[in-house]
PDB file of C-alpha atoms in Angstrom:
ATOM      1  CA  MET A   1       0.000   0.000   0.000  1.00 87.00           C
ATOM      2  CA  GLY A   2       3.037   2.220  -0.151  1.00 93.00           C
ATOM      3  CA  ALA A   3       3.775   2.534   3.585  1.00 92.00           C
ATOM      4  CA  THR A   4       7.179   1.535   4.895  1.00 94.00           C
ATOM      5  CA  ILE A   5       7.625  -0.793   7.849  1.00 94.00           C
ATOM      6  CA  GLU A   6       8.913   2.187   9.840  1.00 93.00           C
ATOM      7  CA  GLN A   7       5.775   4.232   9.031  1.00 89.00           C
ATOM      8  CA  VAL A   8       3.553   1.347  10.151  1.00 90.00           C
ATOM      9  CA  ALA A   9       5.617   0.979  13.335  1.00 89.00           C
ATOM     10  CA  ASP A  10       5.334   4.742  14.021  1.00 82.00           C
ATOM     11  CA  GLY A  11       1.556   4.564  13.550  1.00 77.00           C
ATOM     12  CA  LEU A  12       1.252   1.658  15.978  1.00 79.00           C
ATOM     13  CA  ARG A  13       3.467   3.378  18.576  1.00 80.00           C
ATOM     14  CA  ASP A  14       1.463   6.580  18.241  1.00 73.00           C
ATOM     15  CA  PHE A  15      -2.025   4.997  18.489  1.00 70.00           C
ATOM     16  CA  ARG A  16      -4.123   6.116  21.466  1.00 68.00           C
ATOM     17  CA  PRO A  17      -7.761   5.156  22.080  1.00 68.00           C
ATOM     18  CA  SER A  18      -8.720   8.822  22.351  1.00 67.00           C
ATOM     19  CA  ALA A  19     -12.028  10.486  21.592  1.00 66.00           C
ATOM     20  CA  ASP A  20     -10.307  12.275  18.674  1.00 69.00           C
ATOM     21  CA  ARG A  21      -8.542   9.356  17.030  1.00 68.00           C
ATOM     22  CA  SER A  22     -10.810   6.435  17.858  1.00 73.00           C
ATOM     23  CA  PRO A  23     -14.139   7.748  19.158  1.00 65.00           C
ATOM     24  CA  GLY A  24     -16.163   5.174  21.027  1.00 71.00           C
ATOM     25  CA  ARG A  25     -13.335   2.666  21.354  1.00 82.00           C
ATOM     26  CA  LEU A  26     -12.063   2.402  24.932  1.00 89.00           C
ATOM     27  CA  ASN A  27     -11.973   6.162  25.426  1.00 93.00           C
ATOM     28  CA  LEU A  28     -10.813   6.913  28.995  1.00 93.00           C
ATOM     29  CA  PHE A  29     -11.822   9.953  31.032  1.00 94.00           C
ATOM     30  CA  ARG A  30     -11.189  10.905  34.645  1.00 91.00           C
ATOM     31  CA  HIS A  31     -13.965  12.573  36.643  1.00 87.00           C
ATOM     32  CA  GLY A  32     -12.723  13.301  40.147  1.00 85.00           C
ATOM     33  CA  LYS A  33     -11.717   9.932  41.549  1.00 82.00           C
ATOM     34  CA  ARG A  34     -13.725   8.034  38.966  1.00 89.00           C
ATOM     35  CA  VAL A  35     -12.537   6.684  35.642  1.00 94.00           C
ATOM     36  CA  VAL A  36     -15.087   6.553  32.828  1.00 96.00           C
ATOM     37  CA  ILE A  37     -14.598   4.215  29.874  1.00 97.00           C
ATOM     38  CA  VAL A  38     -16.735   4.955  26.826  1.00 97.00           C
ATOM     39  CA  ASP A  39     -16.937   2.084  24.357  1.00 96.00           C
ATOM     40  CA  PHE A  40     -19.200   1.063  21.486  1.00 92.00           C
ATOM     41  CA  ALA A  41     -19.481  -2.479  22.902  1.00 93.00           C
ATOM     42  CA  HIS A  42     -22.720  -3.711  21.349  1.00 89.00           C
ATOM     43  CA  ASN A  43     -22.716  -7.444  22.049  1.00 95.00           C
ATOM     44  CA  GLU A  44     -21.576  -9.955  24.665  1.00 97.00           C
ATOM     45  CA  ALA A  45     -17.985 -10.195  23.420  1.00 97.00           C
ATOM     46  CA  GLY A  46     -17.692  -6.399  23.345  1.00 96.00           C
ATOM     47  CA  LEU A  47     -19.007  -6.104  26.901  1.00 97.00           C
ATOM     48  CA  GLU A  48     -16.620  -8.830  28.115  1.00 98.00           C
ATOM     49  CA  ALA A  49     -13.669  -6.930  26.593  1.00 97.00           C
ATOM     50  CA  LEU A  50     -14.886  -3.624  28.051  1.00 97.00           C
ATOM     51  CA  LEU A  51     -15.202  -5.174  31.518  1.00 96.00           C
ATOM     52  CA  ASP A  52     -11.760  -6.795  31.166  1.00 95.00           C
ATOM     53  CA  VAL A  53     -10.303  -3.310  30.707  1.00 94.00           C
ATOM     54  CA  ALA A  54     -12.428  -1.940  33.573  1.00 94.00           C
ATOM     55  CA  ASP A  55     -11.202  -4.751  35.851  1.00 91.00           C
ATOM     56  CA  GLY A  56      -7.612  -4.029  34.868  1.00 91.00           C
ATOM     57  CA  ILE A  57      -8.019  -0.377  35.770  1.00 90.00           C
ATOM     58  CA  ALA A  58      -9.889  -1.238  38.962  1.00 90.00           C
ATOM     59  CA  GLY A  59      -7.120  -3.453  40.243  1.00 84.00           C
ATOM     60  CA  GLY A  60      -7.835  -6.746  38.526  1.00 53.00           C
ATOM     61  CA  GLY A  61     -10.203  -9.659  39.034  1.00 51.00           C
ATOM     62  CA  ALA A  62     -11.060 -10.937  42.510  1.00 55.00           C
ATOM     63  CA  ALA A  63      -8.510  -8.606  44.092  1.00 57.00           C
ATOM     64  CA  ARG A  64     -10.350  -5.585  42.656  1.00 54.00           C
ATOM     65  CA  THR A  65      -9.909  -2.561  44.871  1.00 71.00           C
ATOM     66  CA  TRP A  66     -12.388  -0.237  43.129  1.00 82.00           C
ATOM     67  CA  PRO A  67     -15.958  -1.089  42.229  1.00 88.00           C
ATOM     68  CA  VAL A  68     -16.857  -1.353  38.561  1.00 93.00           C
ATOM     69  CA  VAL A  69     -20.148   0.106  37.368  1.00 95.00           C
ATOM     70  CA  ALA A  70     -21.529  -1.150  34.051  1.00 97.00           C
ATOM     71  CA  ILE A  71     -24.008   1.016  32.151  1.00 98.00           C
ATOM     72  CA  ILE A  72     -25.538  -1.374  29.643  1.00 98.00           C
ATOM     73  CA  GLY A  73     -27.980  -1.467  26.756  1.00 96.00           C
ATOM     74  CA  THR A  74     -28.051  -2.532  23.134  1.00 95.00           C
ATOM     75  CA  ALA A  75     -30.056  -2.422  19.924  1.00 92.00           C
ATOM     76  CA  GLY A  76     -33.345  -4.275  19.665  1.00 92.00           C
ATOM     77  CA  ASP A  77     -32.375  -6.364  16.646  1.00 92.00           C
ATOM     78  CA  ARG A  78     -30.382  -8.760  18.828  1.00 95.00           C
ATOM     79  CA  PRO A  79     -31.841 -12.161  19.776  1.00 96.00           C
ATOM     80  CA  ASP A  80     -33.412 -12.412  23.239  1.00 97.00           C
ATOM     81  CA  ASP A  81     -30.534 -14.658  24.380  1.00 97.00           C
ATOM     82  CA  THR A  82     -27.993 -11.987  23.438  1.00 97.00           C
ATOM     83  CA  ILE A  83     -29.856  -9.210  25.227  1.00 97.00           C
ATOM     84  CA  ARG A  84     -30.233 -11.346  28.363  1.00 98.00           C
ATOM     85  CA  GLY A  85     -26.581 -12.396  27.933  1.00 98.00           C
ATOM     86  CA  ILE A  86     -25.415  -8.781  28.035  1.00 98.00           C
ATOM     87  CA  GLY A  87     -27.347  -8.347  31.275  1.00 98.00           C
ATOM     88  CA  ARG A  88     -25.992 -11.611  32.714  1.00 98.00           C
ATOM     89  CA  ILE A  89     -22.377 -10.660  31.993  1.00 98.00           C
ATOM     90  CA  ALA A  90     -22.845  -7.253  33.619  1.00 98.00           C
ATOM     91  CA  GLY A  91     -24.645  -8.751  36.625  1.00 97.00           C
ATOM     92  CA  ALA A  92     -21.938 -11.366  37.135  1.00 97.00           C
ATOM     93  CA  ARG A  93     -18.974  -9.034  36.724  1.00 96.00           C
ATOM     94  CA  ALA A  94     -19.904  -5.496  37.783  1.00 95.00           C
ATOM     95  CA  SER A  95     -20.383  -4.207  41.315  1.00 91.00           C
ATOM     96  CA  ARG A  96     -23.320  -2.122  40.100  1.00 93.00           C
ATOM     97  CA  VAL A  97     -25.373  -2.245  36.905  1.00 97.00           C
ATOM     98  CA  VAL A  98     -27.367   0.571  35.351  1.00 98.00           C
ATOM     99  CA  ILE A  99     -29.527   0.172  32.241  1.00 98.00           C
ATOM    100  CA  LYS A 100     -29.574   2.881  29.611  1.00 97.00           C
ATOM    101  CA  GLU A 101     -32.227   2.664  26.970  1.00 96.00           C
ATOM    102  CA  SER A 102     -31.379   2.962  23.296  1.00 91.00           C
ATOM    103  CA  LEU A 103     -34.719   4.324  22.111  1.00 90.00           C
ATOM    104  CA  GLY A 104     -33.396   5.199  18.665  1.00 90.00           C
ATOM    105  CA  TYR A 105     -32.281   1.579  18.201  1.00 91.00           C
ATOM    106  CA  LEU A 106     -35.352  -0.390  19.334  1.00 93.00           C
ATOM    107  CA  ARG A 107     -35.656  -1.735  15.779  1.00 94.00           C
ATOM    108  CA  GLY A 108     -39.177  -3.065  16.208  1.00 92.00           C
ATOM    109  CA  ARG A 109     -38.928  -4.010  19.865  1.00 95.00           C
ATOM    110  CA  ASP A 110     -40.942  -2.609  22.736  1.00 95.00           C
ATOM    111  CA  ARG A 111     -38.839  -0.521  25.153  1.00 96.00           C
ATOM    112  CA  ASP A 112     -40.339  -2.229  28.228  1.00 97.00           C
ATOM    113  CA  GLY A 113     -39.499  -5.613  26.717  1.00 96.00           C
ATOM    114  CA  MET A 114     -35.883  -4.571  26.182  1.00 97.00           C
ATOM    115  CA  VAL A 115     -35.554  -3.396  29.775  1.00 97.00           C
ATOM    116  CA  ALA A 116     -37.183  -6.608  31.039  1.00 97.00           C
ATOM    117  CA  LEU A 117     -34.735  -8.801  29.091  1.00 97.00           C
ATOM    118  CA  LEU A 118     -31.728  -6.842  30.372  1.00 98.00           C
ATOM    119  CA  ARG A 119     -33.025  -6.886  33.969  1.00 98.00           C
ATOM    120  CA  THR A 120     -33.628 -10.641  33.807  1.00 97.00           C
ATOM    121  CA  GLY A 121     -30.072 -11.162  32.599  1.00 98.00           C
ATOM    122  CA  VAL A 122     -28.585  -8.869  35.275  1.00 98.00           C
ATOM    123  CA  ALA A 123     -30.483 -10.697  38.027  1.00 97.00           C
ATOM    124  CA  LYS A 124     -29.294 -14.071  36.696  1.00 97.00           C
ATOM    125  CA  GLY A 125     -25.664 -12.912  36.571  1.00 97.00           C
ATOM    126  CA  ALA A 126     -25.842 -11.434  40.067  1.00 97.00           C
ATOM    127  CA  ALA A 127     -27.338 -14.686  41.388  1.00 96.00           C
ATOM    128  CA  GLU A 128     -24.532 -16.675  39.716  1.00 95.00           C
ATOM    129  CA  ARG A 129     -22.091 -14.456  41.585  1.00 92.00           C
ATOM    130  CA  GLY A 130     -23.899 -15.237  44.841  1.00 93.00           C
ATOM    131  CA  ARG A 131     -25.565 -11.865  45.379  1.00 90.00           C
ATOM    132  CA  PRO A 132     -29.224 -12.073  44.381  1.00 90.00           C
ATOM    133  CA  LEU A 133     -30.953  -8.799  43.642  1.00 91.00           C
ATOM    134  CA  ASP A 134     -34.421  -7.507  42.896  1.00 91.00           C
ATOM    135  CA  GLU A 135     -34.750  -6.803  39.169  1.00 91.00           C
ATOM    136  CA  ALA A 136     -36.903  -3.747  39.894  1.00 91.00           C
ATOM    137  CA  ALA A 137     -34.015  -2.191  41.850  1.00 92.00           C
ATOM    138  CA  ILE A 138     -31.818  -1.947  38.746  1.00 97.00           C
ATOM    139  CA  PRO A 139     -31.837   1.715  37.680  1.00 97.00           C
ATOM    140  CA  VAL A 140     -33.066   2.507  34.162  1.00 98.00           C
ATOM    141  CA  HIS A 141     -32.400   5.769  32.317  1.00 98.00           C
ATOM    142  CA  GLU A 142     -33.895   6.872  29.033  1.00 97.00           C
ATOM    143  CA  THR A 143     -30.577   7.943  27.494  1.00 97.00           C
ATOM    144  CA  GLU A 144     -26.857   7.261  27.709  1.00 97.00           C
ATOM    145  CA  VAL A 145     -26.243  10.832  28.840  1.00 98.00           C
ATOM    146  CA  ALA A 146     -28.890  10.630  31.584  1.00 98.00           C
ATOM    147  CA  ALA A 147     -27.481   7.319  32.847  1.00 97.00           C
ATOM    148  CA  LEU A 148     -23.906   8.609  32.954  1.00 97.00           C
ATOM    149  CA  ARG A 149     -24.909  11.939  34.519  1.00 97.00           C
ATOM    150  CA  ALA A 150     -26.904  10.148  37.235  1.00 96.00           C
ATOM    151  CA  GLU A 151     -24.097   7.693  37.955  1.00 94.00           C
ATOM    152  CA  LEU A 152     -21.449  10.404  38.225  1.00 94.00           C
ATOM    153  CA  ALA A 153     -23.727  12.423  40.530  1.00 92.00           C
ATOM    154  CA  ARG A 154     -24.492   9.425  42.759  1.00 87.00           C
ATOM    155  CA  ALA A 155     -23.234   9.817  46.302  1.00 68.00           C
ATOM    156  CA  PRO A 156     -20.574   7.256  47.226  1.00 62.00           C
ATOM    157  CA  GLY A 157     -21.665   4.429  49.503  1.00 59.00           C
ATOM    158  CA  PRO A 158     -20.881   0.751  49.887  1.00 60.00           C
ATOM    159  CA  ASP A 159     -20.867  -1.229  46.658  1.00 55.00           C
ATOM    160  CA  ALA A 160     -22.883  -4.419  46.081  1.00 56.00           C
ATOM    161  CA  ASP A 161     -20.135  -6.456  47.740  1.00 59.00           C
ATOM    162  CA  GLY A 162     -20.083  -4.227  50.853  1.00 63.00           C
ATOM    163  CA  ARG A 163     -16.752  -2.569  50.047  1.00 59.00           C
ATOM    164  CA  PRO A 164     -16.349   1.186  50.436  1.00 58.00           C
ATOM    165  CA  ASP A 165     -17.250   2.927  47.197  1.00 55.00           C
ATOM    166  CA  ARG A 166     -14.334   5.402  47.287  1.00 61.00           C
ATOM    167  CA  THR A 167     -13.545   5.321  43.622  1.00 71.00           C
ATOM    168  CA  ALA A 168     -15.278   3.654  40.721  1.00 86.00           C
ATOM    169  CA  VAL A 169     -14.612   2.670  37.177  1.00 94.00           C
ATOM    170  CA  VAL A 170     -17.694   3.404  35.089  1.00 96.00           C
ATOM    171  CA  ALA A 171     -17.927   1.369  31.881  1.00 97.00           C
ATOM    172  CA  LEU A 172     -20.490   2.816  29.459  1.00 97.00           C
ATOM    173  CA  MET A 173     -21.751   0.897  26.427  1.00 96.00           C
ATOM    174  CA  CYS A 174     -22.217   3.977  24.226  1.00 92.00           C
ATOM    175  CA  HIS A 175     -24.048   3.697  20.915  1.00 86.00           C
ATOM    176  CA  GLY A 176     -26.139   6.614  19.752  1.00 88.00           C
ATOM    177  CA  GLU A 177     -25.058   9.549  21.920  1.00 94.00           C
ATOM    178  CA  ARG A 178     -21.285   9.461  21.780  1.00 93.00           C
ATOM    179  CA  GLU A 179     -20.839  13.164  21.000  1.00 95.00           C
ATOM    180  CA  ASP A 180     -23.315  14.147  23.732  1.00 96.00           C
ATOM    181  CA  VAL A 181     -21.517  11.868  26.213  1.00 96.00           C
ATOM    182  CA  PHE A 182     -18.166  13.437  25.282  1.00 95.00           C
ATOM    183  CA  ARG A 183     -19.704  16.904  25.671  1.00 96.00           C
ATOM    184  CA  LEU A 184     -21.097  15.974  29.134  1.00 96.00           C
ATOM    185  CA  LEU A 185     -17.690  14.692  30.239  1.00 95.00           C
ATOM    186  CA  GLY A 186     -16.035  17.857  28.902  1.00 94.00           C
ATOM    187  CA  ASP A 187     -18.579  20.058  30.697  1.00 95.00           C
ATOM    188  CA  LEU A 188     -17.910  18.150  33.931  1.00 92.00           C
ATOM    189  CA  GLY A 189     -14.203  18.771  33.510  1.00 89.00           C
TER     190      GLY A 189
END
């Protein structure tokens, strides 16, 4: 393609998952003591990878020192199993789960049905982890921006595992409102 090996190497060394160069792909932001990861993750594999990064930032696996919050949602053209699977992964791996609706991506589905599938999956994942929860207690926000704003404004308290919630890593599956999410994070400093 006309590029030298050295040019390719320079490009790889220079790559950063920034909002400018790779918007929506593992973009990291700091808000006070919290780290926010914005990623396009739109399926189970994408969420697993996003939570792997969140766990790495939080201190890693079972020895995690910071809670991880997953803000989840996806498009309605996924099979029921996939939508529940996204919820199950978040429920099993995150200290806290928040659902953000993707109203512009319902693709023929009913919004209440989408929320119900995600909540069912979250409850199943939490139960697998040994911490059953009431599906109705899982917060739901109409937009990605509203979910992130609410989570960043939430007063610290103990996480779902009883650990102090001093600092958190917030992993946001961001699909339709990436620019608005970036603007919110910029406005918050």
